[in-house]
CSV table of C-alpha atoms in Angstrom, one decimal:
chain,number,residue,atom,x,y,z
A,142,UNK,CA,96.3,50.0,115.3
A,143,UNK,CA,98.6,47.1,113.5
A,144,UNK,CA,102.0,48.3,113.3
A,145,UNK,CA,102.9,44.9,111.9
A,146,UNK,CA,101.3,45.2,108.5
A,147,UNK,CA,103.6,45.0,105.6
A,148,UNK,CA,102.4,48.3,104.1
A,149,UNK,CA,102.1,50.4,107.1
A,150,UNK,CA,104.7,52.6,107.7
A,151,UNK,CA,107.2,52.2,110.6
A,152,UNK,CA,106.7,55.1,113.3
A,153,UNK,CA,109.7,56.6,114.9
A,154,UNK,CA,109.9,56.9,118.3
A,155,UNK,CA,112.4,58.9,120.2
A,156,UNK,CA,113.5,57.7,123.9
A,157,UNK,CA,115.3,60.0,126.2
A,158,UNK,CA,116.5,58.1,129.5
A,159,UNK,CA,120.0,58.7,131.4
A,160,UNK,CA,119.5,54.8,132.6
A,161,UNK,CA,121.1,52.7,129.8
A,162,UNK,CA,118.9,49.7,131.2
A,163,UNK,CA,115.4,51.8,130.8
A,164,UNK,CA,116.4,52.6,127.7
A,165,UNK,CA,117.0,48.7,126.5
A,166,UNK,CA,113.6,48.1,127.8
A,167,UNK,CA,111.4,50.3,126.1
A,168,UNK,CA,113.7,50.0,123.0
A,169,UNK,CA,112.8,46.3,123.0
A,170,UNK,CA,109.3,46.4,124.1
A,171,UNK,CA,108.6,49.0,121.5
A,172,UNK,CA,110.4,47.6,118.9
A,173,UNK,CA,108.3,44.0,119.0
A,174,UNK,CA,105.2,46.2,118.4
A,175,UNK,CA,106.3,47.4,115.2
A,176,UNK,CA,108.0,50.6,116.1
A,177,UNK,CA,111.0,52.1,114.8
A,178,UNK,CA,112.8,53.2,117.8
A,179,UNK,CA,116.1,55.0,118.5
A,180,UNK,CA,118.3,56.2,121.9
A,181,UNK,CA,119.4,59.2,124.0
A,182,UNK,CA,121.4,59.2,127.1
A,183,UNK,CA,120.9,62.7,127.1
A,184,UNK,CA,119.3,65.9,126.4
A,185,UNK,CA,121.4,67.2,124.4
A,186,UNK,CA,121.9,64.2,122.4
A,187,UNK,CA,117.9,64.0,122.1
A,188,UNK,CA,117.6,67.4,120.4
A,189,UNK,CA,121.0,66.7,118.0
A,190,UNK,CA,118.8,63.1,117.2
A,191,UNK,CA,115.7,65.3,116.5
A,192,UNK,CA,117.3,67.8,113.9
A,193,UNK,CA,118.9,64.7,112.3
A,194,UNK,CA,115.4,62.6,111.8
A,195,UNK,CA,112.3,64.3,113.2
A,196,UNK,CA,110.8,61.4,115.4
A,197,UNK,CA,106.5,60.7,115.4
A,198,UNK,CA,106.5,60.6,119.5
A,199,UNK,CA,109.2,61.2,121.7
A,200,UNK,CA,109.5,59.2,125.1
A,201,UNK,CA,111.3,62.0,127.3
A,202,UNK,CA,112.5,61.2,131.0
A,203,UNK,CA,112.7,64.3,133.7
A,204,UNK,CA,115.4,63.6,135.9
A,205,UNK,CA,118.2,63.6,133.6
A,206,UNK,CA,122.0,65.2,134.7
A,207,UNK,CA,122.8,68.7,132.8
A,208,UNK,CA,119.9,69.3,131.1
A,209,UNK,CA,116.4,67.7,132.6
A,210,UNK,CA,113.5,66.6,130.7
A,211,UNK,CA,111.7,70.2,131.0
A,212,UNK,CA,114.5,71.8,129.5
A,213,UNK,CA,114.4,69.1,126.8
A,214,UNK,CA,110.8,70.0,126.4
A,215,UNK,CA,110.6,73.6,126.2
A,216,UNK,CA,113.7,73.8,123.3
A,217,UNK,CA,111.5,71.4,121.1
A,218,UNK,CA,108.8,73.3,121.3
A,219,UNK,CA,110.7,76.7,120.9
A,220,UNK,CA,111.9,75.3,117.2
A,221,UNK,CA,109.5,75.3,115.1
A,222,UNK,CA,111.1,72.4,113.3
A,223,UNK,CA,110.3,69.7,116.3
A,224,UNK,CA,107.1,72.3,118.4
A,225,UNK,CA,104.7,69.6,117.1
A,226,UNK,CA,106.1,66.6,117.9
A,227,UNK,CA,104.6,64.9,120.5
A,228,UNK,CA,106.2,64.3,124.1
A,229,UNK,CA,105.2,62.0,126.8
A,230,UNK,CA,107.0,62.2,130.2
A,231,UNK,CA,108.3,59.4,131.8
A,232,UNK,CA,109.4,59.9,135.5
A,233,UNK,CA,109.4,58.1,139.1
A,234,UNK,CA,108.3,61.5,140.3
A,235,UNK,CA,104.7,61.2,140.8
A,236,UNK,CA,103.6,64.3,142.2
A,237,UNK,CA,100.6,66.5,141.1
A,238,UNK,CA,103.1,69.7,140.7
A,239,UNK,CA,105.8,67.4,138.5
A,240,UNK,CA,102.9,66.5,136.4
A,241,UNK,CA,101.5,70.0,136.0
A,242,UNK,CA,104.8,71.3,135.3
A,243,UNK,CA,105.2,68.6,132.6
A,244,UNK,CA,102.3,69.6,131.0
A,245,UNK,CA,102.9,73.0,131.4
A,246,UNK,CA,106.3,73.0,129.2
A,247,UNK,CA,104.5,71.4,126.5
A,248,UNK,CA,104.1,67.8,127.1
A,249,UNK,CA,101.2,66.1,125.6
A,250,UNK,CA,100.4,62.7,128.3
A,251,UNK,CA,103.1,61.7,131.6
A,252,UNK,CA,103.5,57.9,132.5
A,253,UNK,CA,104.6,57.7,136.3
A,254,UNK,CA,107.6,54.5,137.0
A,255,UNK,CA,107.3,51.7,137.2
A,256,UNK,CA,105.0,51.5,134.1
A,257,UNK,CA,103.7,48.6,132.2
A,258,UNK,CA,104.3,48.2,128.4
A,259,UNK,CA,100.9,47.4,127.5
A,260,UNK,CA,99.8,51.2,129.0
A,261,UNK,CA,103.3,52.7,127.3
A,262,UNK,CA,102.3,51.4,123.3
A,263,UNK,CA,98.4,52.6,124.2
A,264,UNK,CA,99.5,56.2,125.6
A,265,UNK,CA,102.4,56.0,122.1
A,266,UNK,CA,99.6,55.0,120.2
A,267,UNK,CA,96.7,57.3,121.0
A,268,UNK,CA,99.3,60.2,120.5
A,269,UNK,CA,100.2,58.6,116.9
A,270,UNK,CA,96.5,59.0,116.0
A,271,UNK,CA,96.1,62.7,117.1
A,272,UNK,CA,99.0,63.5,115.3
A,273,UNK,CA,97.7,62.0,112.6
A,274,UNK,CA,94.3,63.9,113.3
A,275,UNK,CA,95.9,66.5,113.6
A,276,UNK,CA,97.7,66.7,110.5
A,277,UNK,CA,94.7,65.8,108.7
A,278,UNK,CA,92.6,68.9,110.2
A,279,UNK,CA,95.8,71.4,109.3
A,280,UNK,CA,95.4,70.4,105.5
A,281,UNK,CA,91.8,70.6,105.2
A,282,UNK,CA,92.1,73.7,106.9
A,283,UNK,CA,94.5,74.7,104.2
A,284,UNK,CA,92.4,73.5,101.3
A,285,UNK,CA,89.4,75.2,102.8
A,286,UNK,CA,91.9,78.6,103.0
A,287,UNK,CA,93.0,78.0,99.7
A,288,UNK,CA,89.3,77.6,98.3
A,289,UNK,CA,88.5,80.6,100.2
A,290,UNK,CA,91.1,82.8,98.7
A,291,UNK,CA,90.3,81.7,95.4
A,292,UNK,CA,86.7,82.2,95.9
A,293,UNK,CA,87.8,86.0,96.9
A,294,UNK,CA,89.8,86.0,94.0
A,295,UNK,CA,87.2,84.7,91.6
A,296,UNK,CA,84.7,87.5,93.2
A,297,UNK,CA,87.5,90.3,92.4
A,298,UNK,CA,87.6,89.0,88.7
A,299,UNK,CA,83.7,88.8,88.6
A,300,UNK,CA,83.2,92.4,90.0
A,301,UNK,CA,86.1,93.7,88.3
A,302,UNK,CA,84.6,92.2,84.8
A,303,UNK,CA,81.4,93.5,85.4
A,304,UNK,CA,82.1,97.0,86.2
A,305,UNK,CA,84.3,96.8,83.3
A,306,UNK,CA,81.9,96.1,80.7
A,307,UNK,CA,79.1,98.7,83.0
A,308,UNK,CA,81.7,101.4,82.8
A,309,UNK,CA,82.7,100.8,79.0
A,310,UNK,CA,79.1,100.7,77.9
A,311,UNK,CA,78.2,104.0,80.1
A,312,UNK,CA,81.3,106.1,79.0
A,313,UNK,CA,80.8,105.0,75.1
A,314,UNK,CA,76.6,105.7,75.6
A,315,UNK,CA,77.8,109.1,77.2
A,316,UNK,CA,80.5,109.7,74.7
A,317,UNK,CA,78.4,109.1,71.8
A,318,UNK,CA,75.6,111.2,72.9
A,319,UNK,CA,78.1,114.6,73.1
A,320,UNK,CA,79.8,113.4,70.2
A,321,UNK,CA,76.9,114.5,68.2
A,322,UNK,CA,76.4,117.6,69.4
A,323,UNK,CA,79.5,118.7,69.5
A,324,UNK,CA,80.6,118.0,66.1
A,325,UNK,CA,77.4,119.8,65.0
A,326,UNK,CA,78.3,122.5,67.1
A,327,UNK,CA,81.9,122.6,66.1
A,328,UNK,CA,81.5,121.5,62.1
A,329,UNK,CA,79.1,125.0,62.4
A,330,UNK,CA,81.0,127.4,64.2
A,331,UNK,CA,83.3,128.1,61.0
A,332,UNK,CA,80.3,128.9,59.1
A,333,UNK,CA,79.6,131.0,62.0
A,334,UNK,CA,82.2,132.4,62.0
A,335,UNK,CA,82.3,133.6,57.8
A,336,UNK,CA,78.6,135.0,58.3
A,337,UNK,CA,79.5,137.0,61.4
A,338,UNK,CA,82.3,138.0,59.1
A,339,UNK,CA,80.2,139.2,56.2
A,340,UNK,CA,77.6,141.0,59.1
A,341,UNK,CA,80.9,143.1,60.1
A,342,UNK,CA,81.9,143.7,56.4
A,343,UNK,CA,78.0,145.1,56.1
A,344,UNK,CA,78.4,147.1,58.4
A,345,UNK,CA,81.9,148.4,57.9
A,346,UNK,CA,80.3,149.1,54.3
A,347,UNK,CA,77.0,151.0,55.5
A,348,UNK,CA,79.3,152.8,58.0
A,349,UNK,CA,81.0,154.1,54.7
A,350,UNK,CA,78.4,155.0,52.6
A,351,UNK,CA,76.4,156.8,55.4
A,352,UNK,CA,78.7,158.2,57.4
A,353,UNK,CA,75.6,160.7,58.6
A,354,UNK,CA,73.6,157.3,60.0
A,355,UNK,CA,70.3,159.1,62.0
A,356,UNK,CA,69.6,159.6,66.1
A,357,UNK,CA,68.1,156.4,66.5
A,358,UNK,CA,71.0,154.4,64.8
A,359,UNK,CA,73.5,156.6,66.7
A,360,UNK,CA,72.1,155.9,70.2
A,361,UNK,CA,71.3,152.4,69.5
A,362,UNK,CA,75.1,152.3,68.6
A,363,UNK,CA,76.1,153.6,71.7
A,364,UNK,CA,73.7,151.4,73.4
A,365,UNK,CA,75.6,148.2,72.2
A,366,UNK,CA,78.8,149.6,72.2
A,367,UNK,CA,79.1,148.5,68.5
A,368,UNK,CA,82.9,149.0,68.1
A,369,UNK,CA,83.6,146.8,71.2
A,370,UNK,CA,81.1,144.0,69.8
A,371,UNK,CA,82.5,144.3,66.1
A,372,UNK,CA,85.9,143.5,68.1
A,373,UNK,CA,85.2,141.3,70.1
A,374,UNK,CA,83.4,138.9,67.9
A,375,UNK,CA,86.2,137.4,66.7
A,376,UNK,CA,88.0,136.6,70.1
A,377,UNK,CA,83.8,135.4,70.8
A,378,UNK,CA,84.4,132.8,68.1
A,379,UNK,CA,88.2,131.8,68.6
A,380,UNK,CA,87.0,131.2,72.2
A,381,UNK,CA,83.9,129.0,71.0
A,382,UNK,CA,85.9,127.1,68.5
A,383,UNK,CA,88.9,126.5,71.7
A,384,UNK,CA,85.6,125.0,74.3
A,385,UNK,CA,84.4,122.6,71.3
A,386,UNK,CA,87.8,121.7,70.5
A,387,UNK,CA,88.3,120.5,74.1
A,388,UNK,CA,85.1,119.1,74.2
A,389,UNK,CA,86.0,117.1,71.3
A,390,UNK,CA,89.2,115.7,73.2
A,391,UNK,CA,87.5,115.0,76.0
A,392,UNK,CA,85.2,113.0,74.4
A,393,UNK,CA,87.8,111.3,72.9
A,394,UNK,CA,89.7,110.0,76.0
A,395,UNK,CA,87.0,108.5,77.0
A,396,UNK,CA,86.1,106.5,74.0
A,397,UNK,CA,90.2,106.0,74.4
A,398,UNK,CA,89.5,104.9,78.3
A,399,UNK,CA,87.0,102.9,78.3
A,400,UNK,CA,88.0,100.6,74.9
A,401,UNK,CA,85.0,98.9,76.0
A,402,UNK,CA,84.9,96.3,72.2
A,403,UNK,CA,88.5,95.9,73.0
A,404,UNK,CA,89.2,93.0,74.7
A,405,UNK,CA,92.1,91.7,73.1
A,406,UNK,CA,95.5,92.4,73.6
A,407,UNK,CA,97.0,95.0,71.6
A,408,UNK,CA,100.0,97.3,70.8
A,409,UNK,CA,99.3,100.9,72.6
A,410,UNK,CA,101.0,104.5,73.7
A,411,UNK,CA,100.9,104.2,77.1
A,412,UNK,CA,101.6,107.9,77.8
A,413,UNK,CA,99.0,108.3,75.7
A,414,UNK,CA,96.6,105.8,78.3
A,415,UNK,CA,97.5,107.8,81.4
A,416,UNK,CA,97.2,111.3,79.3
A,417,UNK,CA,93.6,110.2,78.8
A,418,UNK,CA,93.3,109.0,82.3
A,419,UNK,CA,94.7,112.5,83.6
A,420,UNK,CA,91.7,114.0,81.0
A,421,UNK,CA,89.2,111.7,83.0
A,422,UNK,CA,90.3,113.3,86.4
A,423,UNK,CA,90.6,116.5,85.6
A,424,UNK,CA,87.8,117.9,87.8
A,425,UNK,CA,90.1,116.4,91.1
A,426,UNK,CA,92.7,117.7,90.1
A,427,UNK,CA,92.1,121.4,89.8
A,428,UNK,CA,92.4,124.3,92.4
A,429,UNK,CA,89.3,124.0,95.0
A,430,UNK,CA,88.2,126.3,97.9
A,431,UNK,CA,89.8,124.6,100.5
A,432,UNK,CA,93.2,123.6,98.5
A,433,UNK,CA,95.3,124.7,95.6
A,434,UNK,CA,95.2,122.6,92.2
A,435,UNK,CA,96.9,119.2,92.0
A,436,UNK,CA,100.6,119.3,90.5
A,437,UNK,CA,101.2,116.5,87.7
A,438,UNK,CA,104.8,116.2,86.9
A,439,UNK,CA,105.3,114.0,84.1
A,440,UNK,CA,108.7,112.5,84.1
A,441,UNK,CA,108.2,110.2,80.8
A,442,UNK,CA,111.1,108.1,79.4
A,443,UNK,CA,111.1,107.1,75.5
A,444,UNK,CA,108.9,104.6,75.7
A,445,UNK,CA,108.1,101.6,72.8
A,446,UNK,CA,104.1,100.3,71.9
A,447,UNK,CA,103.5,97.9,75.1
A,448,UNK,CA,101.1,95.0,74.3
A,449,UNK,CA,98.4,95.0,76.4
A,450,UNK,CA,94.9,95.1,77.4
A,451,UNK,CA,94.6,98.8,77.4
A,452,UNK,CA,91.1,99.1,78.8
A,453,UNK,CA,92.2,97.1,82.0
A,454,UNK,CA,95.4,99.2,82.0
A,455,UNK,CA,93.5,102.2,82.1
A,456,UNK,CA,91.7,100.6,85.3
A,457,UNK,CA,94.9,100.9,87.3
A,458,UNK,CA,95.9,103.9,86.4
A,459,UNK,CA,92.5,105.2,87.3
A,460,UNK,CA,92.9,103.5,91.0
A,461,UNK,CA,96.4,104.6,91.8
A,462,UNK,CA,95.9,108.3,90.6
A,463,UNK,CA,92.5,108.5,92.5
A,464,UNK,CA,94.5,107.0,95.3
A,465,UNK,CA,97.2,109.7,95.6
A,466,UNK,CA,94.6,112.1,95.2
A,467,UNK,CA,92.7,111.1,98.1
A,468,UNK,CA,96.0,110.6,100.4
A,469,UNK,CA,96.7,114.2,99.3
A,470,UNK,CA,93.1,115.3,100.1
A,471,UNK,CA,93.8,113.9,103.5
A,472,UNK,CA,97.0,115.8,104.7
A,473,UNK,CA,96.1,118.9,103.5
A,474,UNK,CA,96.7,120.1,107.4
A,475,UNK,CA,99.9,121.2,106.8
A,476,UNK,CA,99.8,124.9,105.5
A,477,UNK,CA,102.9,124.7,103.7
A,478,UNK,CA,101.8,121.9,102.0
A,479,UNK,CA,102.0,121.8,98.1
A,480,UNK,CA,100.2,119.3,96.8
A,481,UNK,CA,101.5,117.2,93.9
A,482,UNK,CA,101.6,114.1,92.0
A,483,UNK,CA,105.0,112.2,90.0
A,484,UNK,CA,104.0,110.1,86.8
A,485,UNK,CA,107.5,108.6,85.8
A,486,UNK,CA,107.9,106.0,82.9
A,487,UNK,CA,110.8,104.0,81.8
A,488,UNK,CA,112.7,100.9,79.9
A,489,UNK,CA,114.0,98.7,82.7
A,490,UNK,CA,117.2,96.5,82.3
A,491,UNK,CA,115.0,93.5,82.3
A,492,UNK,CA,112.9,95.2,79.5
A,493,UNK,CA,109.9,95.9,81.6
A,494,UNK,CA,108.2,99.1,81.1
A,495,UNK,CA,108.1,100.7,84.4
A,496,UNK,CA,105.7,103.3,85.6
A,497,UNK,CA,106.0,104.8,89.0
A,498,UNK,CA,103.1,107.4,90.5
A,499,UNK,CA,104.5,109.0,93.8
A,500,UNK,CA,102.3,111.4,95.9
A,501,UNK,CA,103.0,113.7,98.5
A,502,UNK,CA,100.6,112.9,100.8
A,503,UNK,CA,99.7,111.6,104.2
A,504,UNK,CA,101.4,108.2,103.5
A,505,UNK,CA,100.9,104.8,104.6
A,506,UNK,CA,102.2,102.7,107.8
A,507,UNK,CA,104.1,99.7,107.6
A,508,UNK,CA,101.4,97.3,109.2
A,509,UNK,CA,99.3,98.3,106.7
A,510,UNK,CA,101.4,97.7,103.3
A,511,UNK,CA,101.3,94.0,103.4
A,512,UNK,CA,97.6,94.2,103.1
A,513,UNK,CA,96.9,96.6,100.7
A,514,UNK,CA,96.5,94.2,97.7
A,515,UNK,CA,94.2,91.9,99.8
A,516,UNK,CA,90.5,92.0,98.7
A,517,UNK,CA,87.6,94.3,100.3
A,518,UNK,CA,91.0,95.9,102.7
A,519,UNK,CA,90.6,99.2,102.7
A,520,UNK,CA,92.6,102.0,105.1
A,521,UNK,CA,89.8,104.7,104.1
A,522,UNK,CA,86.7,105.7,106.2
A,523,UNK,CA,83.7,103.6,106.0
A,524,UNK,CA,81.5,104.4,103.0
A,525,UNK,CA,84.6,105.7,101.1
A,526,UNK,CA,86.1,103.2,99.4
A,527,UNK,CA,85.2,99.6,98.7
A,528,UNK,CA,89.0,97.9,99.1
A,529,UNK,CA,88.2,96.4,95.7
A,530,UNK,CA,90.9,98.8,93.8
A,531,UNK,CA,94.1,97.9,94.6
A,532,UNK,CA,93.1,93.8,94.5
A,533,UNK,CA,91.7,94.7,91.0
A,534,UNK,CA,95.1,96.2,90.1
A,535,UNK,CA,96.6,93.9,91.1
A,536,UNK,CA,95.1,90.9,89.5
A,537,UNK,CA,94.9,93.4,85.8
A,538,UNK,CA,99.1,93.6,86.4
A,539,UNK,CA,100.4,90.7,87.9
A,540,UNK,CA,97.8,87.9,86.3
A,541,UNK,CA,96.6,89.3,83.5
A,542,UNK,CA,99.7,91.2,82.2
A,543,UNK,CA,102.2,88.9,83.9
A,544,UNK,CA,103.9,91.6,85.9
A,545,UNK,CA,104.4,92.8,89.5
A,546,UNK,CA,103.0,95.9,91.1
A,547,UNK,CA,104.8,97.4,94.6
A,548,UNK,CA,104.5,100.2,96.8
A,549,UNK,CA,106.9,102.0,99.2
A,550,UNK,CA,105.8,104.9,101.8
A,551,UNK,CA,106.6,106.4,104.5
A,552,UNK,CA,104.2,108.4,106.9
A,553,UNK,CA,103.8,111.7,106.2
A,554,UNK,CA,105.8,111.4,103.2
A,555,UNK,CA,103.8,110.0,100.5
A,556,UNK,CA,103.6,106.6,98.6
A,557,UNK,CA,104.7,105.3,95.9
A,558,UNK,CA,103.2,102.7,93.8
A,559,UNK,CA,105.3,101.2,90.7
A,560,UNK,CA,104.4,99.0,88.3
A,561,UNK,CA,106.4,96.7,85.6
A,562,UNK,CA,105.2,95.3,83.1
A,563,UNK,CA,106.4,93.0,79.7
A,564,UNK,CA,106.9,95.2,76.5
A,565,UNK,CA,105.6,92.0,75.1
A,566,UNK,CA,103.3,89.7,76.4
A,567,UNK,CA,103.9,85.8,75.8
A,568,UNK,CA,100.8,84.5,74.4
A,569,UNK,CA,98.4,83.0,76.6
């Protein structure tokens, strides 16, 4: 290794010796090889001469007044400014314990007085190029981190785009096949309706002209119960013409949720988004046999058209309110539990739309929340959830929409997760 190239780099050596005429030595020696070398008397003066220009190696003596070279040792490696920078011991001591100890504080190689200056620049040397080794292994270890995150991340995107466009063209195949039916059924139902109409006015009419109808009519009557029927009919069709209504807006939300031929950004309602969400989950939400229904509590601020990508949108809200539902599910041990989730929307300061969904539930621990956006990390029971949700969410609101999603808990108390994003988008 030729320090004495014009190109290479200078290396900085530290040397730590009490004996000002050890210290001229090595300075001297160690400067004819090429090195860059500078002094301390002391320990303390070593570490002040650290902070102010980190050295490459550090030539440390032990038996030093005040402080001694262990002490020296264990303080550099405690910062984690000067923990890496190597330190070879140089001592008269040349016991098997002194040496032990030396390595055992953190020193790297130990050079027992009197020592010869060819052995000092090989020992400086080979330490040089394990540091350098060293440094070399840390950032390939980072690039190969780095690709590995982004391979994660690129997997997220892939999964999350492909269930995207599976779930868009399954809701809008679903949704179009009940769409015909229904509006068969519910284009029909007035006609229905009129004819059932004119049957009662028949009747009402025959009722009239023969008041006297025979024994047969009479008990067939009274079989039927004719007058509740004639009644009835009309709360039958009201009824009928309510379920096909509903079906209608059903079917509607999710031709709304999915917005699977909608990928570009556009202007939406976003209460209207998480009404049609709420729609989609309406089957967790209501009362069960072994808990009562699901309280929504919509706390919605006057909010402006957002520009967005509504169908990814929808995605989150889908995750975070399937989320709370399952944390509710799960501490439904206390009896005087009520379960019940907060939707709450607003115009931020920075104008940011913010929406906040808080549950009641079980809650999630601290050691766990710096995690939760990570991909395939997932706090539920194996089998139950993938750990692919709140990753997805995150990439949808922080990448795609430029904003930033967080979430705050506390066991036993529930979580909140809150989301901000740009009224308008910059363009991409």
């Amino acid at each position: 290794m030729d320090f004495n190239q014009p190109n290479h780099q200078k290396r900085n050596i530290l040397v730590v010796d009490d004996t000002p005429d050890n210290l001229r030595l090595l300075s001297a020696m160690l400067t004819a090889q090429g090195f860059e070398v500078r002094k301390a008397l002391n320990g303390k003066m070593a570490l002040t001469a650290c902070q102010m220009v980190l050295p490459d190696v550090i030539l440390l003596d032990i038996n030093m007044p005040d402080m001694d070279g262990y002490q020296v040792c264990q303080q550099l490696k405690a910062d984690q400014k000067t923990s890496e920078v190597p330190v070879i011991f140089i001592s008269a001591l040349d016991d098997v314990v002194d040496k032990v100890k030396a390595f055992d504080v953190g020193g790297v190689d130990y050079i027992a007085k009197p020592f010869h200056g060819a052995e000092v620049v090989l020992r400086i040397e080979n330490q040089i190029n394990l540091r350098l080794l060293q440094v070399k292994l840390q950032e390939k270890n980072f690039l190969l981190q780095q690709a590995l995150d982004n391979l994660k991340a690129a997997q997220v995107q892939q999964i999350q785009n492909e269930k995207m466009v599976a779930l868009g063209q399954l809701v809008a195949g679903i949704a179009h096949e009940i769409n015909n039916p229904i509006s068969f059924i519910y284009g029909n139902l007035q006609y229905a309706g009129e004819y059932v109409q004119d049957l009662v006015n028949l009747i009402e009419v025959y009722q009239q002209e023969y008041p006297k109808p025979t024994p047969k009519i009479q008990q067939l009557a009274k079989d039927i119960d004719l007058n509740f029927i004639i009644k009835d009919l009309q709360n039958l069709i009201g009824a009928m013409y309510r379920g096909s209504d509903r079906i209608r807006e059903i079917v509607l939300a999710l031709q709304h949720f999915s917005r699977h031929d909608e990928a570009e950004m556009k202007r939406v309602n976003i209460h209207e988004d998480i009404e049609n969400t709420l729609v989609m989950l309406q089957h967790r939400l209501r009362e069960v046999a072994d808990r009562p229904a699901i309280v929504i509590v919509k706390d919605y601020g006057n909010l402006p058209l957002i520009t967005c990508y509504p169908s990814q949108l929808n995605q989150v809200f889908m995750h975070l309110l399937n989320n709370a539902i399952d944390a509710i599910e799960e501490g439904l041990g206390n009896q005087s539990f009520t379960p019940q989730i907060r939707i709450h929307t607003e115009v931020t300061d920075l104008n940011m739309v913010k929406i906040a969904i808080a549950d009641n539930g079980t809650g999630i621990e601290e050691s766990l929340r710096s995690r939760l956006f990570d991909p395939f990390f997932t706090t539920k029971p194996v089998g139950k959830g993938s750990g692919l949700g709140l990753s997805i969410s995150h990439q949808i609101i922080v990448q795609k929409h430029r904003g930033n999603i967080t979430c705050t808990s506390s066991v036993g108390k529930g979580a909140e997760f809150v989301i901000e994003i740009p009224i308008e988008q910059p363009e991409p």
